[in-house]
PDB file of C-alpha atoms and ligand atoms in Angstrom:
ATOM      1  CA  MET A  11      13.424  -8.002  -4.341  1.00 93.00           C
ATOM      2  CA  ILE A  12       9.679  -8.525  -4.355  1.00 98.00           C
ATOM      3  CA  ILE A  13       7.631  -6.267  -2.065  1.00 98.00           C
ATOM      4  CA  VAL A  14       4.914  -8.049  -0.083  1.00 98.00           C
ATOM      5  CA  SER A  15       1.967  -6.009   1.159  1.00 98.00           C
ATOM      6  CA  PRO A  16      -0.385  -8.061   3.368  1.00 98.00           C
ATOM      7  CA  SER A  17      -3.939  -6.711   3.214  1.00 98.00           C
ATOM      8  CA  LEU A  18      -5.389  -5.869   6.612  1.00 98.00           C
ATOM      9  CA  LEU A  19      -8.859  -6.563   5.222  1.00 98.00           C
ATOM     10  CA  SER A  20      -8.289 -10.246   6.033  1.00 98.00           C
ATOM     11  CA  ALA A  21      -7.067  -9.609   9.594  1.00 98.00           C
ATOM     12  CA  ASN A  22      -9.034 -10.532  12.695  1.00 97.00           C
ATOM     13  CA  PHE A  23     -10.821  -7.278  13.561  1.00 97.00           C
ATOM     14  CA  LEU A  24     -11.505  -8.560  17.080  1.00 97.00           C
ATOM     15  CA  ASN A  25      -7.767  -8.643  17.619  1.00 96.00           C
ATOM     16  CA  LEU A  26      -6.326  -6.128  15.229  1.00 97.00           C
ATOM     17  CA  GLU A  27      -3.381  -5.170  17.426  1.00 98.00           C
ATOM     18  CA  LYS A  28      -2.209  -8.784  17.621  1.00 98.00           C
ATOM     19  CA  ASP A  29      -2.386  -9.117  13.830  1.00 98.00           C
ATOM     20  CA  VAL A  30      -0.497  -5.848  13.251  1.00 98.00           C
ATOM     21  CA  GLU A  31       2.192  -7.077  15.656  1.00 98.00           C
ATOM     22  CA  MET A  32       2.400 -10.352  13.746  1.00 98.00           C
ATOM     23  CA  PHE A  33       2.874  -8.281  10.573  1.00 98.00           C
ATOM     24  CA  ASN A  34       5.530  -6.128  12.304  1.00 98.00           C
ATOM     25  CA  LYS A  35       7.555  -9.203  13.217  1.00 98.00           C
ATOM     26  CA  SER A  36       7.323 -10.637   9.695  1.00 98.00           C
ATOM     27  CA  ASN A  37       9.515  -9.878   6.678  1.00 98.00           C
ATOM     28  CA  ALA A  38       6.663  -8.103   4.837  1.00 98.00           C
ATOM     29  CA  GLN A  39       7.704  -4.584   3.919  1.00 98.00           C
ATOM     30  CA  TRP A  40       4.333  -2.842   3.339  1.00 98.00           C
ATOM     31  CA  LEU A  41       0.898  -2.928   4.984  1.00 99.00           C
ATOM     32  CA  HIS A  42      -2.044  -2.731   2.552  1.00 99.00           C
ATOM     33  CA  TYR A  43      -5.123  -0.879   3.832  1.00 98.00           C
ATOM     34  CA  ASP A  44      -8.315  -1.182   1.748  1.00 98.00           C
ATOM     35  CA  VAL A  45     -10.835   1.647   2.024  1.00 98.00           C
ATOM     36  CA  MET A  46     -14.284   0.824   0.556  1.00 98.00           C
ATOM     37  CA  ASP A  47     -17.180   3.264   0.476  1.00 98.00           C
ATOM     38  CA  GLY A  48     -20.222   1.095  -0.365  1.00 98.00           C
ATOM     39  CA  ASN A  49     -20.612   3.133  -3.557  1.00 98.00           C
ATOM     40  CA  PHE A  50     -17.621   2.580  -5.856  1.00 98.00           C
ATOM     41  CA  VAL A  51     -17.619  -1.020  -4.601  1.00 98.00           C
ATOM     42  CA  PRO A  52     -20.458  -3.042  -3.049  1.00 98.00           C
ATOM     43  CA  ASN A  53     -18.821  -3.262   0.394  1.00 98.00           C
ATOM     44  CA  ILE A  54     -17.755  -0.994   3.257  1.00 98.00           C
ATOM     45  CA  SER A  55     -14.481  -1.662   5.067  1.00 98.00           C
ATOM     46  CA  PHE A  56     -12.715   0.812   7.328  1.00 98.00           C
ATOM     47  CA  GLY A  57     -11.648   4.435   7.154  1.00 98.00           C
ATOM     48  CA  PRO A  58      -9.245   7.028   8.542  1.00 98.00           C
ATOM     49  CA  GLN A  59      -9.891   6.619  12.268  1.00 98.00           C
ATOM     50  CA  ILE A  60      -8.867   2.981  12.375  1.00 98.00           C
ATOM     51  CA  LEU A  61      -5.846   3.687  10.160  1.00 98.00           C
ATOM     52  CA  GLU A  62      -4.750   6.528  12.442  1.00 98.00           C
ATOM     53  CA  GLN A  63      -4.552   4.056  15.326  1.00 98.00           C
ATOM     54  CA  VAL A  64      -2.936   1.318  13.231  1.00 98.00           C
ATOM     55  CA  CYS A  65      -0.199   3.776  12.205  1.00 97.00           C
ATOM     56  CA  THR A  66       0.743   4.277  15.847  1.00 97.00           C
ATOM     57  CA  ILE A  67       1.707   0.592  16.240  1.00 98.00           C
ATOM     58  CA  THR A  68       3.767   0.049  13.076  1.00 98.00           C
ATOM     59  CA  ASP A  69       6.741   1.823  11.524  1.00 98.00           C
ATOM     60  CA  LYS A  70       6.423  -0.003   8.208  1.00 98.00           C
ATOM     61  CA  PHE A  71       5.349   1.449   4.853  1.00 98.00           C
ATOM     62  CA  ILE A  72       1.596   2.204   4.759  1.00 98.00           C
ATOM     63  CA  ASP A  73       0.025   1.343   1.399  1.00 99.00           C
ATOM     64  CA  VAL A  74      -3.537   2.671   1.174  1.00 99.00           C
ATOM     65  CA  HIS A  75      -5.918   1.546  -1.601  1.00 99.00           C
ATOM     66  CA  ILE A  76      -9.024   3.726  -1.800  1.00 98.00           C
ATOM     67  CA  MET A  77     -11.969   2.117  -3.577  1.00 99.00           C
ATOM     68  CA  VAL A  78     -14.162   5.198  -3.346  1.00 98.00           C
ATOM     69  CA  ALA A  79     -16.246   7.247  -5.774  1.00 98.00           C
ATOM     70  CA  ASN A  80     -14.773  10.604  -4.684  1.00 98.00           C
ATOM     71  CA  PRO A  81     -10.984  10.248  -4.386  1.00 98.00           C
ATOM     72  CA  LEU A  82     -10.323  14.007  -4.499  1.00 98.00           C
ATOM     73  CA  GLU A  83     -12.272  14.643  -1.276  1.00 98.00           C
ATOM     74  CA  THR A  84     -11.304  11.356   0.369  1.00 98.00           C
ATOM     75  CA  ILE A  85      -7.609  12.355   0.442  1.00 98.00           C
ATOM     76  CA  ASP A  86      -8.455  15.025   3.023  1.00 98.00           C
ATOM     77  CA  TYR A  87     -10.168  12.548   5.357  1.00 98.00           C
ATOM     78  CA  PHE A  88      -6.756  10.899   5.906  1.00 98.00           C
ATOM     79  CA  GLU A  89      -5.030  14.117   6.994  1.00 96.00           C
ATOM     80  CA  LYS A  90      -4.042  12.683  10.393  1.00 96.00           C
ATOM     81  CA  CYS A  91      -2.718   9.370   9.060  1.00 98.00           C
ATOM     82  CA  ARG A  92       0.900   8.625   8.275  1.00 97.00           C
ATOM     83  CA  ILE A  93       0.469   7.299   4.728  1.00 98.00           C
ATOM     84  CA  ASP A  94       3.350   6.432   2.368  1.00 98.00           C
ATOM     85  CA  MET A  95       1.424   5.423  -0.776  1.00 99.00           C
ATOM     86  CA  LEU A  96      -2.142   6.402  -1.697  1.00 98.00           C
ATOM     87  CA  THR A  97      -3.685   4.507  -4.616  1.00 99.00           C
ATOM     88  CA  PHE A  98      -6.997   5.553  -6.147  1.00 99.00           C
ATOM     89  CA  HIS A  99      -9.064   4.094  -8.977  1.00 99.00           C
ATOM     90  CA  TYR A 100      -8.851   5.395 -12.536  1.00 98.00           C
ATOM     91  CA  GLU A 101     -12.545   4.462 -12.987  1.00 98.00           C
ATOM     92  CA  ALA A 102     -13.527   6.765 -10.103  1.00 98.00           C
ATOM     93  CA  VAL A 103     -12.413   9.983 -11.821  1.00 98.00           C
ATOM     94  CA  SER A 104     -14.386  11.762 -14.543  1.00 97.00           C
ATOM     95  CA  GLY A 105     -11.469  12.229 -16.933  1.00 96.00           C
ATOM     96  CA  LEU A 106      -7.826  13.168 -17.305  1.00 97.00           C
ATOM     97  CA  GLU A 107      -8.219  16.585 -15.707  1.00 98.00           C
ATOM     98  CA  GLU A 108      -9.611  15.135 -12.478  1.00 98.00           C
ATOM     99  CA  CYS A 109      -7.100  12.298 -12.620  1.00 98.00           C
ATOM    100  CA  ASN A 110      -4.242  14.806 -12.721  1.00 98.00           C
ATOM    101  CA  ALA A 111      -5.826  16.822  -9.910  1.00 98.00           C
ATOM    102  CA  VAL A 112      -5.977  13.734  -7.655  1.00 98.00           C
ATOM    103  CA  ILE A 113      -2.345  12.809  -8.388  1.00 98.00           C
ATOM    104  CA  ASP A 114      -1.183  16.389  -7.749  1.00 98.00           C
ATOM    105  CA  LYS A 115      -3.127  16.610  -4.489  1.00 98.00           C
ATOM    106  CA  ILE A 116      -1.606  13.357  -3.203  1.00 98.00           C
ATOM    107  CA  HIS A 117       1.904  14.552  -4.124  1.00 98.00           C
ATOM    108  CA  GLU A 118       1.323  17.954  -2.512  1.00 98.00           C
ATOM    109  CA  LYS A 119       0.778  16.125   0.756  1.00 98.00           C
ATOM    110  CA  GLY A 120       4.169  14.443   0.407  1.00 98.00           C
ATOM    111  CA  ILE A 121       2.618  11.038  -0.331  1.00 98.00           C
ATOM    112  CA  LYS A 122       3.447   8.744  -3.252  1.00 98.00           C
ATOM    113  CA  ALA A 123       0.559   8.382  -5.727  1.00 99.00           C
ATOM    114  CA  GLY A 124      -0.712   5.116  -7.148  1.00 99.00           C
ATOM    115  CA  ILE A 125      -3.433   4.456  -9.707  1.00 99.00           C
ATOM    116  CA  SER A 126      -5.502   1.283  -9.843  1.00 98.00           C
ATOM    117  CA  LEU A 127      -7.334  -0.449 -12.667  1.00 98.00           C
ATOM    118  CA  LYS A 128     -10.296  -2.819 -12.428  1.00 98.00           C
ATOM    119  CA  PRO A 129      -9.770  -6.080 -14.364  1.00 98.00           C
ATOM    120  CA  LYS A 130     -11.695  -4.962 -17.471  1.00 98.00           C
ATOM    121  CA  THR A 131     -10.154  -1.481 -17.815  1.00 98.00           C
ATOM    122  CA  PRO A 132      -7.529  -1.328 -20.613  1.00 98.00           C
ATOM    123  CA  VAL A 133      -4.104  -0.416 -19.252  1.00 98.00           C
ATOM    124  CA  GLU A 134      -3.185   1.676 -22.333  1.00 98.00           C
ATOM    125  CA  GLU A 135      -5.634   4.333 -21.101  1.00 98.00           C
ATOM    126  CA  LEU A 136      -3.080   5.275 -18.439  1.00 98.00           C
ATOM    127  CA  LYS A 137      -0.501   6.488 -21.006  1.00 98.00           C
ATOM    128  CA  PRO A 138      -1.080  10.230 -20.414  1.00 98.00           C
ATOM    129  CA  ILE A 139      -0.385   9.992 -16.668  1.00 98.00           C
ATOM    130  CA  LEU A 140       2.235   7.237 -16.330  1.00 98.00           C
ATOM    131  CA  HIS A 141       5.112   9.753 -16.264  1.00 98.00           C
ATOM    132  CA  LYS A 142       3.815  11.247 -13.003  1.00 98.00           C
ATOM    133  CA  ILE A 143       2.686   8.161 -11.108  1.00 98.00           C
ATOM    134  CA  ASP A 144       4.652   6.164  -8.488  1.00 99.00           C
ATOM    135  CA  LEU A 145       2.733   2.878  -8.753  1.00 99.00           C
ATOM    136  CA  VAL A 146       0.173   1.133 -10.953  1.00 99.00           C
ATOM    137  CA  LEU A 147      -2.093  -1.367  -9.213  1.00 99.00           C
ATOM    138  CA  ILE A 148      -3.460  -4.127 -11.429  1.00 99.00           C
ATOM    139  CA  MET A 149      -6.630  -5.554  -9.858  1.00 99.00           C
ATOM    140  CA  SER A 150      -6.738  -9.308 -10.389  1.00 99.00           C
ATOM    141  CA  VAL A 151     -10.269  -9.621  -8.951  1.00 98.00           C
ATOM    142  CA  GLU A 152     -13.256  -7.266  -9.084  1.00 98.00           C
ATOM    143  CA  PRO A 153     -12.543  -4.883  -6.183  1.00 98.00           C
ATOM    144  CA  GLY A 154     -14.716  -5.173  -3.087  1.00 98.00           C
ATOM    145  CA  PHE A 155     -13.923  -8.386  -1.273  1.00 98.00           C
ATOM    146  CA  GLY A 156     -11.032 -10.506  -0.077  1.00 97.00           C
ATOM    147  CA  GLY A 157     -10.823 -14.226  -0.802  1.00 97.00           C
ATOM    148  CA  GLN A 158     -11.806 -14.139  -4.496  1.00 98.00           C
ATOM    149  CA  LYS A 159     -10.296 -16.182  -7.314  1.00 98.00           C
ATOM    150  CA  PHE A 160      -7.317 -14.771  -9.241  1.00 98.00           C
ATOM    151  CA  MET A 161      -8.050 -13.663 -12.848  1.00 98.00           C
ATOM    152  CA  PRO A 162      -5.005 -14.657 -14.992  1.00 98.00           C
ATOM    153  CA  GLU A 163      -6.286 -12.611 -17.952  1.00 98.00           C
ATOM    154  CA  VAL A 164      -4.982  -9.421 -16.292  1.00 98.00           C
ATOM    155  CA  LEU A 165      -1.357 -10.600 -16.369  1.00 98.00           C
ATOM    156  CA  SER A 166      -0.657  -9.110 -19.805  1.00 98.00           C
ATOM    157  CA  LYS A 167      -1.092  -5.671 -18.211  1.00 98.00           C
ATOM    158  CA  GLY A 168       2.114  -6.347 -16.265  1.00 98.00           C
ATOM    159  CA  ASP A 169       3.992  -7.048 -19.503  1.00 98.00           C
ATOM    160  CA  TRP A 170       2.646  -3.898 -21.138  1.00 98.00           C
ATOM    161  CA  LEU A 171       3.432  -1.725 -18.098  1.00 99.00           C
ATOM    162  CA  ASN A 172       6.960  -3.080 -17.909  1.00 98.00           C
ATOM    163  CA  SER A 173       7.671  -2.506 -21.621  1.00 98.00           C
ATOM    164  CA  TYR A 174       6.277   1.020 -21.412  1.00 98.00           C
ATOM    165  CA  ARG A 175       8.366   1.674 -18.292  1.00 98.00           C
ATOM    166  CA  VAL A 176      11.575   0.528 -19.971  1.00 98.00           C
ATOM    167  CA  GLU A 177      10.875   2.282 -23.291  1.00 98.00           C
ATOM    168  CA  ASN A 178      10.131   5.588 -21.570  1.00 98.00           C
ATOM    169  CA  ASP A 179      12.725   5.339 -18.810  1.00 98.00           C
ATOM    170  CA  LEU A 180      10.086   5.542 -16.047  1.00 98.00           C
ATOM    171  CA  ASP A 181      10.293   4.051 -12.578  1.00 98.00           C
ATOM    172  CA  TYR A 182       6.742   3.381 -11.333  1.00 98.00           C
ATOM    173  CA  LEU A 183       6.176   0.157  -9.435  1.00 98.00           C
ATOM    174  CA  ILE A 184       3.773  -2.502 -10.718  1.00 99.00           C
ATOM    175  CA  GLN A 185       1.532  -3.912  -7.999  1.00 99.00           C
ATOM    176  CA  ILE A 186      -1.093  -6.650  -8.217  1.00 99.00           C
ATOM    177  CA  ASP A 187      -3.994  -7.249  -5.829  1.00 99.00           C
ATOM    178  CA  GLY A 188      -6.605 -10.005  -5.544  1.00 98.00           C
ATOM    179  CA  GLY A 189      -6.376 -13.765  -5.206  1.00 98.00           C
ATOM    180  CA  ILE A 190      -2.606 -13.753  -4.711  1.00 98.00           C
ATOM    181  CA  ASN A 191      -1.084 -16.948  -3.334  1.00 98.00           C
ATOM    182  CA  TYR A 192       2.190 -18.716  -4.143  1.00 98.00           C
ATOM    183  CA  GLU A 193       1.037 -19.955  -7.592  1.00 98.00           C
ATOM    184  CA  SER A 194      -0.662 -16.751  -8.765  1.00 98.00           C
ATOM    185  CA  GLY A 195       2.123 -14.681  -7.175  1.00 98.00           C
ATOM    186  CA  LYS A 196       4.681 -16.620  -9.187  1.00 98.00           C
ATOM    187  CA  MET A 197       2.796 -15.870 -12.415  1.00 98.00           C
ATOM    188  CA  ALA A 198       2.490 -12.195 -11.451  1.00 98.00           C
ATOM    189  CA  VAL A 199       6.233 -11.926 -10.840  1.00 98.00           C
ATOM    190  CA  GLU A 200       6.903 -13.602 -14.208  1.00 98.00           C
ATOM    191  CA  HIS A 201       4.732 -10.865 -15.723  1.00 98.00           C
ATOM    192  CA  HIS A 202       6.872  -8.133 -14.103  1.00 98.00           C
ATOM    193  CA  CYS A 203       4.865  -7.313 -10.970  1.00 98.00           C
ATOM    194  CA  ASP A 204       7.099  -5.781  -8.266  1.00 98.00           C
ATOM    195  CA  CYS A 205       4.669  -5.720  -5.370  1.00 98.00           C
ATOM    196  CA  LEU A 206       2.235  -8.460  -4.332  1.00 98.00           C
ATOM    197  CA  VAL A 207      -0.791  -7.614  -2.183  1.00 98.00           C
ATOM    198  CA  ALA A 208      -2.101 -10.663  -0.350  1.00 98.00           C
ATOM    199  CA  GLY A 209      -4.951 -10.737   2.151  1.00 98.00           C
ATOM    200  CA  SER A 210      -6.301 -14.206   2.829  1.00 98.00           C
ATOM    201  CA  TYR A 211      -3.082 -15.957   1.739  1.00 98.00           C
ATOM    202  CA  CYS A 212      -1.177 -14.193   4.534  1.00 98.00           C
ATOM    203  CA  PHE A 213      -3.732 -13.737   7.313  1.00 97.00           C
ATOM    204  CA  ASN A 214      -5.553 -17.055   6.809  1.00 96.00           C
ATOM    205  CA  ASN A 215      -2.495 -19.047   5.761  1.00 91.00           C
ATOM    206  CA  SER A 216      -2.795 -22.785   6.403  1.00 89.00           C
ATOM    207  CA  VAL A 217       0.693 -22.878   7.967  1.00 88.00           C
ATOM    208  CA  ASN A 218       1.143 -19.401   9.412  1.00 96.00           C
ATOM    209  CA  PHE A 219       1.407 -15.737   8.473  1.00 97.00           C
ATOM    210  CA  ASN A 220       5.197 -15.817   8.064  1.00 98.00           C
ATOM    211  CA  HIS A 221       4.987 -18.800   5.750  1.00 97.00           C
ATOM    212  CA  GLY A 222       2.647 -16.869   3.430  1.00 98.00           C
ATOM    213  CA  VAL A 223       4.838 -13.767   3.451  1.00 98.00           C
ATOM    214  CA  ASP A 224       8.144 -15.634   3.046  1.00 98.00           C
ATOM    215  CA  SER A 225       6.865 -17.834   0.220  1.00 98.00           C
ATOM    216  CA  LEU A 226       5.960 -14.684  -1.762  1.00 98.00           C
ATOM    217  CA  LEU A 227       9.257 -13.012  -0.874  1.00 98.00           C
ATOM    218  CA  SER A 228      11.107 -16.043  -2.219  1.00 98.00           C
ATOM    219  CA  LEU A 229       9.722 -15.459  -5.729  1.00 98.00           C
ATOM    220  CA  LYS A 230      12.457 -14.312  -8.066  1.00 83.00           C
ATOM    221  CA  LYS A 231      12.149 -11.925 -10.954  1.00 74.00           C
TER     222      LYS A 231
HETATM  223  C1  DX5 B1706     -10.097  -6.361  -2.776  1.00 80.91           C
HETATM  224  C2  DX5 B1706      -8.977  -5.691  -2.049  1.00 80.91           C
HETATM  225  C3  DX5 B1706      -7.836  -6.572  -1.763  1.00 80.91           C
HETATM  226  C4  DX5 B1706      -8.140  -7.732  -0.851  1.00 80.91           C
HETATM  227  C5  DX5 B1706      -7.296  -8.870  -1.337  1.00 80.91           C
HETATM  228  O1  DX5 B1706     -10.926  -5.421  -3.335  1.00 80.91           O
HETATM  229  O2  DX5 B1706      -8.486  -4.586  -2.784  1.00 80.91           O
HETATM  230  O3  DX5 B1706      -6.720  -5.849  -1.251  1.00 80.91           O
HETATM  231  O4  DX5 B1706      -7.860  -7.483   0.499  1.00 80.91           O
HETATM  232  O5  DX5 B1706      -7.656 -10.022  -0.673  1.00 80.91           O
HETATM  233  P1  DX5 B1706      -7.206 -11.450  -1.189  1.00 80.91           P
HETATM  234  O6  DX5 B1706      -5.718 -11.463  -1.206  1.00 80.91           O
HETATM  235  O7  DX5 B1706      -7.778 -12.388  -0.165  1.00 80.91           O
HETATM  236  O8  DX5 B1706      -7.807 -11.642  -2.546  1.00 80.91           O
HETATM  237 ZN1   ZN B1707      -6.530  -3.662  -2.108  1.00 80.91          ZN
END
């Protein structure tokens, strides 16, 4: 079963409660929450206070993607939020030692740890930490904004991550984020992605939110 994680970045911020309720009633399993700091990425989104309130109106899985330059400190800002998965960027840490420290800190808080890669970062660089990670997020656009065009050149990362997972008997999930719609989602699933993040395709869907979610859920591995 494919996991669909609609990205709240594309919701209507003037009516966030209504959009979260629409998500609650849908078949989407996860809610994707993009945190941008205006430093690691050239945009600022929302932070812990809004998430704390959002968490009070949904019981579903909270999937947080932090696009910040200081992941180690940022984890603490979310102390009061009920988070299930916390995904940080490999490019935001200074090396393997810091990378391990971030993963350990997330796990110590009882949260699953994900690691994300910008489109140009080679996936093989993750080898030393793949045994301790719960999810790898393949960015299929440059992080920072919703509504960008899908980059098919990242799809081979899904193949590599799946082969490595099978060969080493690991169980991390493969997630993809950026420009996902039915066509790109189908390609992503063919390249072994387990979880599809979709912002504009769900929240600005030409039919309705449920149509976007259900069309992605219908994709078969
Ligand atoms: C972009 C964010 C994405 C964004 C996806 O940096 O990480 O989660 O919300 O939006 P769409 O699906 O519209 O590309
Ligand atoms: Zn995201």
